[in-house]
Short mmCIF file of C-alpha atoms in Angstrom, two decimals:
data_model
loop_
_atom_site.label_atom_id
_atom_site.label_comp_id
_atom_site.label_asym_id
_atom_site.label_seq_id
_atom_site.Cartn_x
_atom_site.Cartn_y
_atom_site.Cartn_z
CA UNK A 30 418.43 119.42 -40.06
CA UNK A 31 419.88 116.35 -41.67
CA UNK A 32 420.75 116.45 -45.34
CA UNK A 33 418.52 114.49 -47.67
CA UNK A 34 418.97 113.49 -51.28
CA UNK A 35 416.63 111.98 -53.84
CA UNK A 36 417.15 108.88 -55.91
CA UNK A 37 414.86 106.99 -58.26
CA UNK A 38 413.75 103.41 -57.83
CA UNK A 39 414.60 101.83 -61.16
CA UNK A 40 411.91 99.17 -60.80
CA UNK A 41 409.00 101.40 -59.85
CA UNK A 42 410.17 104.79 -61.15
CA UNK A 43 409.15 106.40 -57.86
CA UNK A 44 411.41 108.92 -56.09
CA UNK A 45 412.85 107.66 -52.81
CA UNK A 46 414.20 109.82 -49.96
CA UNK A 47 417.77 109.04 -48.92
CA UNK A 48 418.79 110.41 -45.52
CA UNK A 49 422.45 111.36 -45.43
CA UNK A 50 423.00 112.64 -41.87
CA UNK A 51 420.29 111.42 -39.49
CA UNK A 52 420.07 112.25 -35.77
CA UNK A 53 418.59 108.84 -34.96
CA UNK A 54 420.21 106.74 -32.20
CA UNK A 55 419.91 103.38 -33.93
CA UNK A 56 420.56 101.15 -30.91
CA UNK A 57 418.02 102.98 -28.73
CA UNK A 58 415.48 103.11 -31.56
CA UNK A 59 415.61 99.44 -32.55
CA UNK A 60 415.64 98.20 -28.93
CA UNK A 61 411.90 99.00 -28.80
CA UNK A 62 411.07 96.27 -31.36
CA UNK A 63 411.19 92.49 -31.51
CA UNK A 64 410.56 89.71 -34.01
CA UNK A 65 410.21 90.15 -37.78
CA UNK A 66 409.29 93.84 -37.55
CA UNK A 67 412.68 94.54 -35.95
CA UNK A 68 414.51 92.91 -38.87
CA UNK A 69 412.25 94.60 -41.43
CA UNK A 70 412.87 98.04 -39.93
CA UNK A 71 416.61 97.44 -39.92
CA UNK A 72 416.55 96.45 -43.59
CA UNK A 73 414.51 99.57 -44.33
CA UNK A 74 417.04 101.82 -42.58
CA UNK A 75 419.84 100.06 -44.46
CA UNK A 76 418.17 100.88 -47.78
CA UNK A 77 417.43 104.53 -46.89
CA UNK A 78 420.44 105.72 -44.92
CA UNK A 79 423.99 105.06 -46.14
CA UNK A 80 425.38 106.43 -42.84
CA UNK A 81 423.57 103.80 -40.76
CA UNK A 82 423.48 101.03 -43.37
CA UNK A 83 426.40 98.98 -42.00
CA UNK A 84 425.27 99.22 -38.36
CA UNK A 85 421.67 98.38 -39.30
CA UNK A 86 422.77 95.37 -41.32
CA UNK A 87 425.01 94.11 -38.48
CA UNK A 88 422.08 94.22 -36.06
CA UNK A 89 419.80 92.47 -38.56
CA UNK A 90 422.36 89.69 -39.10
CA UNK A 91 422.58 89.06 -35.34
CA UNK A 92 418.84 88.45 -35.28
CA UNK A 93 418.86 86.36 -38.47
CA UNK A 94 421.68 84.18 -37.14
CA UNK A 95 419.36 82.66 -34.52
CA UNK A 96 416.34 82.38 -36.85
CA UNK A 97 415.39 79.81 -39.52
CA UNK A 98 415.62 82.46 -42.27
CA UNK A 99 418.69 80.89 -43.88
CA UNK A 100 418.56 82.56 -47.31
CA UNK A 101 418.17 86.08 -45.85
CA UNK A 102 420.99 85.39 -43.38
CA UNK A 103 423.30 84.29 -46.20
CA UNK A 104 422.45 87.18 -48.54
CA UNK A 105 422.74 89.74 -45.71
CA UNK A 106 426.22 88.60 -44.69
CA UNK A 107 427.43 88.83 -48.28
CA UNK A 108 425.89 92.28 -48.62
CA UNK A 109 427.58 93.40 -45.41
CA UNK A 110 430.95 92.05 -46.58
CA UNK A 111 430.64 94.11 -49.77
CA UNK A 112 429.74 97.27 -47.81
CA UNK A 113 432.60 96.80 -45.36
CA UNK A 114 435.06 96.31 -48.21
CA UNK A 115 433.94 99.56 -49.83
CA UNK A 116 434.13 101.46 -46.52
CA UNK A 117 437.28 99.85 -45.06
CA UNK A 118 435.30 98.42 -42.14
CA UNK A 119 435.52 95.04 -40.41
CA UNK A 120 433.07 92.53 -41.83
CA UNK A 121 431.24 89.71 -40.08
CA UNK A 122 432.53 86.20 -40.86
CA UNK A 123 430.58 84.66 -43.73
CA UNK A 124 428.54 81.55 -42.88
CA UNK A 125 429.70 78.35 -44.54
CA UNK A 126 427.40 76.40 -46.82
CA UNK A 127 427.33 73.70 -44.15
CA UNK A 128 425.90 76.23 -41.66
CA UNK A 129 423.19 77.27 -44.12
CA UNK A 130 422.33 73.63 -44.91
CA UNK A 131 422.13 72.89 -41.18
CA UNK A 132 419.65 75.75 -40.61
CA UNK A 133 417.50 74.56 -43.54
CA UNK A 134 417.54 70.91 -42.44
CA UNK A 135 416.65 71.82 -38.84
CA UNK A 136 413.76 73.95 -40.09
CA UNK A 137 412.48 71.14 -42.34
CA UNK A 138 412.78 68.65 -39.47
CA UNK A 139 410.72 70.93 -37.24
CA UNK A 140 407.99 71.23 -39.89
CA UNK A 141 407.95 67.45 -40.37
CA UNK A 142 407.66 66.89 -36.62
CA UNK A 143 404.78 69.37 -36.34
CA UNK A 144 402.98 67.86 -39.36
CA UNK A 145 403.23 64.37 -37.81
CA UNK A 146 401.80 65.70 -34.56
CA UNK A 147 398.92 67.24 -36.55
CA UNK A 148 398.18 63.94 -38.31
CA UNK A 149 398.07 62.14 -34.97
CA UNK A 150 395.71 64.76 -33.50
CA UNK A 151 393.44 64.51 -36.56
CA UNK A 152 393.39 60.72 -36.28
CA UNK A 153 392.38 60.99 -32.61
CA UNK A 154 389.73 63.63 -33.46
CA UNK A 155 390.97 65.93 -30.69
CA UNK A 156 389.81 69.44 -31.62
CA UNK A 157 391.99 71.30 -29.14
CA UNK A 158 395.11 69.35 -30.14
CA UNK A 159 394.37 69.97 -33.84
CA UNK A 160 393.98 73.70 -33.18
CA UNK A 161 397.25 73.86 -31.28
CA UNK A 162 399.10 71.95 -34.01
CA UNK A 163 397.88 74.36 -36.69
CA UNK A 164 398.96 77.27 -34.47
CA UNK A 165 402.42 75.75 -33.92
CA UNK A 166 402.92 75.12 -37.64
CA UNK A 167 401.77 78.66 -38.40
CA UNK A 168 404.17 80.06 -35.79
CA UNK A 169 407.09 78.19 -37.35
CA UNK A 170 406.27 79.43 -40.84
CA UNK A 171 405.94 82.95 -39.38
CA UNK A 172 409.44 82.69 -37.85
CA UNK A 173 410.68 81.68 -41.34
CA UNK A 174 409.04 84.83 -42.81
CA UNK A 175 406.81 82.55 -44.92
CA UNK A 176 403.74 84.66 -44.19
CA UNK A 177 401.44 83.11 -46.79
CA UNK A 178 401.82 79.59 -45.36
CA UNK A 179 401.61 80.93 -41.81
CA UNK A 180 398.40 82.82 -42.62
CA UNK A 181 396.81 79.73 -44.22
CA UNK A 182 397.67 77.53 -41.21
CA UNK A 183 396.20 80.06 -38.78
CA UNK A 184 392.96 80.24 -40.77
CA UNK A 185 392.62 76.44 -40.69
CA UNK A 186 392.08 76.72 -36.94
CA UNK A 187 388.60 78.15 -37.57
CA UNK A 188 386.84 74.78 -37.53
CA UNK A 189 388.44 73.78 -34.23
CA UNK A 190 387.70 76.74 -31.96
CA UNK A 191 385.87 76.01 -28.73
CA UNK A 192 385.93 79.48 -27.10
CA UNK A 193 385.81 83.11 -28.20
CA UNK A 194 389.36 83.52 -26.88
CA UNK A 195 390.51 81.04 -29.53
CA UNK A 196 388.90 83.19 -32.25
CA UNK A 197 390.62 86.33 -30.94
CA UNK A 198 393.99 84.54 -30.82
CA UNK A 199 393.60 83.30 -34.39
CA UNK A 200 392.62 86.78 -35.62
CA UNK A 201 395.65 88.41 -33.96
CA UNK A 202 397.98 85.81 -35.50
CA UNK A 203 396.40 86.40 -38.93
CA UNK A 204 396.73 90.18 -38.47
CA UNK A 205 400.45 89.81 -37.75
CA UNK A 206 400.91 88.05 -41.08
CA UNK A 207 398.81 90.67 -42.87
CA UNK A 208 400.86 93.51 -41.34
CA UNK A 209 404.14 91.95 -42.43
CA UNK A 210 402.70 91.54 -45.96
CA UNK A 211 401.18 95.07 -45.90
CA UNK A 212 397.80 93.47 -46.61
CA UNK A 213 395.76 96.20 -44.94
CA UNK A 214 392.37 94.96 -46.14
CA UNK A 215 392.87 91.71 -44.23
CA UNK A 216 394.02 93.67 -41.20
CA UNK A 217 390.67 95.51 -41.12
CA UNK A 218 388.78 92.24 -41.73
CA UNK A 219 390.38 90.33 -38.86
CA UNK A 220 390.25 93.29 -36.48
CA UNK A 221 386.47 93.36 -37.04
CA UNK A 222 386.21 89.60 -36.41
CA UNK A 223 388.24 89.87 -33.22
CA UNK A 224 386.11 92.75 -31.92
CA UNK A 225 382.96 90.72 -32.65
CA UNK A 226 384.42 87.71 -30.81
CA UNK A 227 385.14 89.85 -27.75
CA UNK A 228 381.39 90.61 -27.64
CA UNK A 229 381.66 93.40 -25.08
CA UNK A 230 384.12 91.58 -22.83
CA UNK A 231 386.48 94.09 -21.27
CA UNK A 232 389.98 93.03 -22.24
CA UNK A 233 391.88 96.32 -22.44
CA UNK A 234 395.10 94.58 -23.44
CA UNK A 235 393.51 93.03 -26.55
CA UNK A 236 391.41 96.12 -27.33
CA UNK A 237 394.49 98.39 -27.28
CA UNK A 238 396.33 96.00 -29.59
CA UNK A 239 393.40 95.96 -32.04
CA UNK A 240 393.15 99.76 -31.97
CA UNK A 241 396.83 100.05 -32.84
CA UNK A 242 396.46 97.52 -35.66
CA UNK A 243 393.53 99.54 -37.06
CA UNK A 244 395.39 102.82 -36.65
CA UNK A 245 398.43 101.44 -38.46
CA UNK A 246 396.28 100.12 -41.33
CA UNK A 247 394.49 103.47 -41.72
CA UNK A 248 397.82 105.33 -41.61
CA UNK A 249 399.31 103.06 -44.28
CA UNK A 250 396.25 103.76 -46.47
CA UNK A 251 396.54 107.53 -45.98
CA UNK A 252 393.35 107.77 -43.89
CA UNK A 253 394.74 110.13 -41.26
CA UNK A 254 391.50 111.03 -39.46
CA UNK A 255 390.66 107.39 -38.71
CA UNK A 256 394.29 106.63 -37.87
CA UNK A 257 394.35 109.46 -35.32
CA UNK A 258 391.08 108.30 -33.75
CA UNK A 259 392.38 104.78 -33.15
CA UNK A 260 395.82 105.80 -31.86
CA UNK A 261 394.34 108.40 -29.51
CA UNK A 262 392.10 105.74 -27.93
CA UNK A 263 394.97 103.34 -27.17
CA UNK A 264 395.68 102.66 -23.49
CA UNK A 265 399.26 103.52 -22.50
CA UNK A 266 399.47 100.83 -19.80
CA UNK A 267 398.74 98.02 -22.28
CA UNK A 268 400.87 99.21 -25.20
CA UNK A 269 404.26 98.34 -23.73
CA UNK A 270 403.83 94.76 -24.96
CA UNK A 271 403.28 95.62 -28.63
CA UNK A 272 406.97 95.55 -29.62
CA UNK A 273 406.23 92.87 -32.23
CA UNK A 274 404.86 95.61 -34.54
CA UNK A 275 404.86 99.05 -32.88
CA UNK A 276 406.38 100.96 -29.97
CA UNK A 277 404.81 103.43 -27.54
CA UNK A 278 406.98 106.12 -29.11
CA UNK A 279 405.52 105.27 -32.53
CA UNK A 280 401.98 105.65 -31.19
CA UNK A 281 402.82 109.16 -29.94
CA UNK A 282 404.33 110.15 -33.31
CA UNK A 283 401.68 108.53 -35.52
CA UNK A 284 398.76 109.73 -33.40
CA UNK A 285 400.17 113.25 -32.95
CA UNK A 286 401.01 113.86 -36.63
CA UNK A 287 397.75 112.35 -37.93
CA UNK A 288 395.71 114.44 -35.49
CA UNK A 289 397.68 117.54 -36.43
CA UNK A 290 396.95 116.93 -40.12
CA UNK A 291 393.27 115.99 -39.68
CA UNK A 292 391.82 117.90 -36.70
CA UNK A 293 391.02 121.58 -36.29
CA UNK A 294 392.53 123.49 -33.36
CA UNK A 295 389.57 123.03 -31.00
CA UNK A 296 389.38 119.28 -31.59
CA UNK A 297 393.17 119.05 -31.31
CA UNK A 298 393.00 120.65 -27.89
CA UNK A 299 390.15 118.47 -26.60
CA UNK A 300 391.11 115.13 -28.18
CA UNK A 301 394.91 115.29 -27.91
CA UNK A 302 396.21 117.89 -25.47
CA UNK A 303 393.47 117.20 -22.87
CA UNK A 304 393.61 113.41 -23.40
CA UNK A 305 395.10 112.07 -20.14
CA UNK A 306 395.98 108.67 -21.59
CA UNK A 307 397.65 110.07 -24.72
CA UNK A 308 399.64 112.58 -22.66
CA UNK A 309 401.64 109.64 -21.33
CA UNK A 310 402.60 108.70 -24.90
CA UNK A 311 403.59 112.32 -25.65
CA UNK A 312 405.95 112.35 -22.67
CA UNK A 313 408.09 109.82 -24.58
CA UNK A 314 408.48 112.19 -27.57
CA UNK A 315 408.83 115.79 -26.28
CA UNK A 316 409.23 117.15 -29.82
CA UNK A 317 405.73 115.99 -30.81
CA UNK A 318 404.29 117.39 -27.59
CA UNK A 319 405.96 120.76 -28.20
CA UNK A 320 404.85 121.05 -31.83
CA UNK A 321 401.25 120.26 -30.79
CA UNK A 322 401.43 122.96 -28.13
CA UNK A 323 402.91 125.41 -30.63
CA UNK A 324 400.13 124.75 -33.14
CA UNK A 325 397.37 125.11 -30.54
CA UNK A 326 398.87 128.42 -29.37
CA UNK A 327 399.23 129.70 -32.98
CA UNK A 328 403.04 129.68 -32.93
CA UNK A 329 403.21 128.30 -36.43
CA UNK A 330 406.86 129.09 -37.17
CA UNK A 331 407.99 127.07 -34.15
CA UNK A 332 405.63 124.22 -35.09
CA UNK A 333 406.91 124.03 -38.67
CA UNK A 334 410.55 124.32 -37.57
CA UNK A 335 410.08 121.39 -35.20
CA UNK A 336 408.53 119.37 -38.03
CA UNK A 337 411.50 120.11 -40.28
CA UNK A 338 413.90 119.09 -37.51
CA UNK A 339 412.13 115.74 -37.11
CA UNK A 340 411.75 115.00 -40.81
CA UNK A 341 415.04 113.18 -41.38
CA UNK A 342 414.32 110.64 -38.63
CA UNK A 343 410.68 110.24 -39.65
CA UNK A 344 411.80 109.35 -43.18
CA UNK A 345 413.49 106.28 -41.66
CA UNK A 346 410.16 105.02 -40.33
CA UNK A 347 408.85 102.15 -42.43
CA UNK A 348 405.22 103.36 -42.31
CA UNK A 349 405.63 107.15 -42.24
CA UNK A 350 408.14 107.52 -45.08
CA UNK A 351 405.53 107.17 -47.83
CA UNK A 352 403.11 109.66 -46.22
CA UNK A 353 405.39 112.22 -44.60
CA UNK A 354 405.20 114.76 -47.44
CA UNK A 355 401.41 114.54 -47.54
CA UNK A 356 401.20 114.96 -43.75
CA UNK A 357 403.53 117.95 -43.77
CA UNK A 358 401.63 119.62 -46.62
CA UNK A 359 398.30 119.20 -44.82
CA UNK A 360 399.69 120.57 -41.56
CA UNK A 361 401.18 123.62 -43.29
CA UNK A 362 397.97 124.28 -45.24
CA UNK A 363 395.88 124.07 -42.09
CA UNK A 364 398.24 126.47 -40.30
CA UNK A 365 397.92 129.00 -43.13
CA UNK A 366 394.12 128.73 -43.15
CA UNK A 367 393.85 129.16 -39.38
CA UNK A 368 396.26 132.12 -39.37
CA UNK A 369 394.16 134.02 -41.93
CA UNK A 370 390.66 133.01 -40.70
CA UNK A 371 390.09 135.85 -38.15
CA UNK A 372 391.20 138.68 -40.49
CA UNK A 373 389.68 140.66 -43.35
CA UNK A 374 393.15 141.50 -44.68
CA UNK A 375 396.70 140.42 -43.84
CA UNK A 376 400.09 141.90 -44.66
CA UNK A 377 401.88 139.06 -46.45
CA UNK A 378 405.28 140.33 -45.25
CA UNK A 379 404.25 139.85 -41.62
CA UNK A 380 402.60 136.54 -42.45
CA UNK A 381 405.83 135.34 -44.10
CA UNK A 382 407.75 136.28 -40.93
CA UNK A 383 405.29 134.26 -38.83
CA UNK A 384 405.85 131.20 -41.03
CA UNK A 385 409.61 131.75 -41.36
CA UNK A 386 409.55 131.75 -45.16
CA UNK A 387 409.93 134.19 -48.04
CA UNK A 388 406.99 136.21 -49.41
CA UNK A 389 407.43 134.47 -52.76
CA UNK A 390 407.06 131.00 -51.20
CA UNK A 391 404.10 132.19 -49.14
CA UNK A 392 402.39 133.60 -52.24
CA UNK A 393 402.70 130.25 -54.03
CA UNK A 394 401.16 128.44 -51.05
CA UNK A 395 398.30 130.93 -50.83
CA UNK A 396 397.56 130.62 -54.56
CA UNK A 397 397.24 126.84 -54.11
CA UNK A 398 394.88 127.26 -51.16
CA UNK A 399 392.73 129.79 -53.01
CA UNK A 400 392.50 127.54 -56.08
CA UNK A 401 391.49 124.62 -53.81
CA UNK A 402 388.79 126.76 -52.20
CA UNK A 403 390.30 126.45 -48.72
CA UNK A 404 390.77 130.21 -48.41
CA UNK A 405 388.17 132.65 -49.73
CA UNK A 406 390.50 135.52 -50.53
CA UNK A 407 392.32 137.47 -53.24
CA UNK A 408 395.95 138.57 -53.37
CA UNK A 409 397.07 142.13 -54.02
CA UNK A 410 400.42 141.26 -55.63
CA UNK A 411 401.50 144.90 -55.79
CA UNK A 412 401.00 145.76 -52.10
CA UNK A 413 401.48 142.15 -50.95
CA UNK A 414 398.22 142.08 -49.02
CA UNK A 415 395.81 139.18 -48.74
CA UNK A 416 392.19 140.36 -48.75
CA UNK A 417 389.26 138.20 -47.63
CA UNK A 418 386.43 138.00 -50.14
CA UNK A 419 383.41 139.66 -48.58
CA UNK A 420 380.12 137.87 -49.10
CA UNK A 421 376.89 139.80 -49.70
CA UNK A 422 374.77 138.28 -46.93
CA UNK A 423 371.52 139.60 -48.39
CA UNK A 424 372.21 137.93 -51.75
CA UNK A 425 373.32 134.66 -50.16
CA UNK A 426 370.25 134.58 -47.86
CA UNK A 427 367.94 135.17 -50.83
CA UNK A 428 369.66 132.37 -52.81
CA UNK A 429 369.27 129.97 -49.87
CA UNK A 430 365.58 130.89 -49.53
CA UNK A 431 364.97 130.22 -53.24
CA UNK A 432 366.79 126.88 -53.02
CA UNK A 433 364.65 125.88 -50.03
CA UNK A 434 361.47 126.95 -51.85
CA UNK A 435 362.40 124.80 -54.86
CA UNK A 436 362.97 121.83 -52.56
CA UNK A 437 359.56 122.21 -50.88
CA UNK A 438 357.88 122.63 -54.27
CA UNK A 439 359.28 119.33 -55.58
CA UNK A 440 358.65 117.56 -52.27
CA UNK A 441 355.02 118.74 -52.06
CA UNK A 442 354.27 117.64 -55.63
CA UNK A 443 355.71 114.24 -54.85
CA UNK A 444 353.49 113.86 -51.77
CA UNK A 445 350.37 114.88 -53.71
CA UNK A 446 351.18 112.47 -56.56
CA UNK A 447 351.75 109.59 -54.16
CA UNK A 448 348.48 110.33 -52.32
CA UNK A 449 346.57 110.41 -55.63
CA UNK A 450 348.07 107.08 -56.73
CA UNK A 451 347.20 105.44 -53.41
CA UNK A 452 343.65 106.78 -53.58
CA UNK A 453 343.18 105.30 -57.07
CA UNK A 454 344.84 102.00 -56.11
CA UNK A 455 347.62 102.50 -58.68
CA UNK A 456 350.77 100.44 -58.20
CA UNK A 457 354.15 100.35 -59.93
CA UNK A 458 356.04 97.15 -60.67
CA UNK A 459 359.22 97.10 -58.54
CA UNK A 460 362.81 96.80 -59.79
CA UNK A 461 365.17 93.83 -59.73
CA UNK A 462 365.54 93.68 -55.94
CA UNK A 463 361.79 93.71 -55.24
CA UNK A 464 359.07 91.30 -56.23
CA UNK A 465 355.33 91.53 -56.63
CA UNK A 466 353.57 88.97 -54.47
CA UNK A 467 350.01 87.67 -54.52
CA UNK A 468 348.16 86.57 -51.38
CA UNK A 469 344.63 85.21 -51.73
CA UNK A 470 343.96 87.33 -54.78
CA UNK A 471 345.29 90.56 -53.30
CA UNK A 472 348.36 92.23 -54.80
CA UNK A 473 350.94 93.76 -52.48
CA UNK A 474 353.78 95.97 -53.53
CA UNK A 475 355.62 99.03 -52.39
CA UNK A 476 354.25 102.33 -53.56
CA UNK A 477 356.37 104.73 -55.50
CA UNK A 478 358.15 107.05 -53.06
CA UNK A 479 359.41 110.53 -53.64
CA UNK A 480 361.96 112.50 -51.61
#
C-alpha cells in the first residue's frame, strides 16, 4: 500500500491527503480524458502527489500550450521551472511575454469575430443563426475556462430553439460548465430539463450521458444510493464517448463503491453482480469486481484488503478524494453488521481474524455500531464475546397491539367528530392557502379532516 501523509490547507483549515508512493500509471490514466477535465485532473494530481507532480504538470502544460488559457499556461510553466530546479530535473522552456500576448490577442480577435457574426444574425432576425452564434461564443469561453460567461451564452440560446434537440444540446453544454464549476444544483436542474425535452424519445447515447452527469452530482454531494442507481443504469456501449468528464473505468469504480456502501448483500448481488451491462464496466477494473465478489461471498478480510490497496490511487481522483473515508467507513460498518447478523453470540478473537485487525480495534468499531443502533448487542469485555440482545417477543407484540389500539381510538374519534360536524352543517374557516367562496348564497369550504 502506498504511503500517505496528512497536511493542512492553510486557507480552509481542512486536512488534505498527500499520496507519497502511488501505484497509478499516469500516462495510461490521463489518456482516458480530454478537454478541461483532463487539465483539471492533472492539476489535482500535481497538488496531491509530490511523486507525480512534475510529470502531471508537464502533461498539463502540453495541453495548455495549444489552448487560449494564457494565464494558466504562463503560471504553470513558472511553477514547473521551480519544481525542476528543486529536483534537479529538466524544465520546459518558459514562454516569452510576446507568446502570451499573442495567445491573448488571438483569443480576443476570435471573440470579436464571433460577436460581429452574432450582431449580423440578430439584424437579419435569423433564429438558427443566432442560436449557433451564441453556442460558438459559449464554446470559445468554455475553451478559455471562463465558465460563467460560457454558461450565460449557452442559456441565451433558449429563446431561439426550434427543436427539442436544440434544448438537449443547450442543457448538455450548460451541464458541462456546471460540472467544471462544481455547481451540482445546476447539474440536476439541467439534467431534468434535458430529460423532459427528450419526451420519451429513445436516445441511449444522450440518456447514458445524463445518467452519468446525475450520478457524478449525487456522488459529489455524498448521496451514494442515488449515485449508484444512476451509474448502474449507464449503457457501456455509449459511455466510451464521455471522456470530456468521465471514463468507463471511473463509472465502474464510482458505481461499484457507491453500491457497496449503500446496498445490502442481496441487492448488491441482483443490481451489480447480475447486471449484464455493468459487468462490462467491471471488466475494466478487476480489483473492484473482486472486492464486490468477496463482499457478496462474506470474505470480508479480502474485501477490506483490496480496498486498502486501492486507496492511494483513489485519493488522486478529483471526485472521490473528499468522500473516500466516508465510503470506506460505511463499507466496513456494513461488513461488520452482516457478519454478526446470523449469530446470537460471536467470539471477538475469531471475528478480528476474519477482518484482519486487532481485537482492540474491533471492539472500538463495535462500540460505535452499538451506540448508533446498527447492532443490537452487548460486549463481554472480559471473555471478548459479542452477545446479541434477545428481544421478549411477547412484550414487543403486546406493545405493538397497544400502539395500534391507540391509533384506532384517535382515528375513530376523528371520524365521528367529522360526521357530527357535517350533519350539523358546521364549517371551519380555512388557512392561508384556502379560501371560502360563495356561490348563489351557498357557502363551500373544505371540512376539517382528521387522520
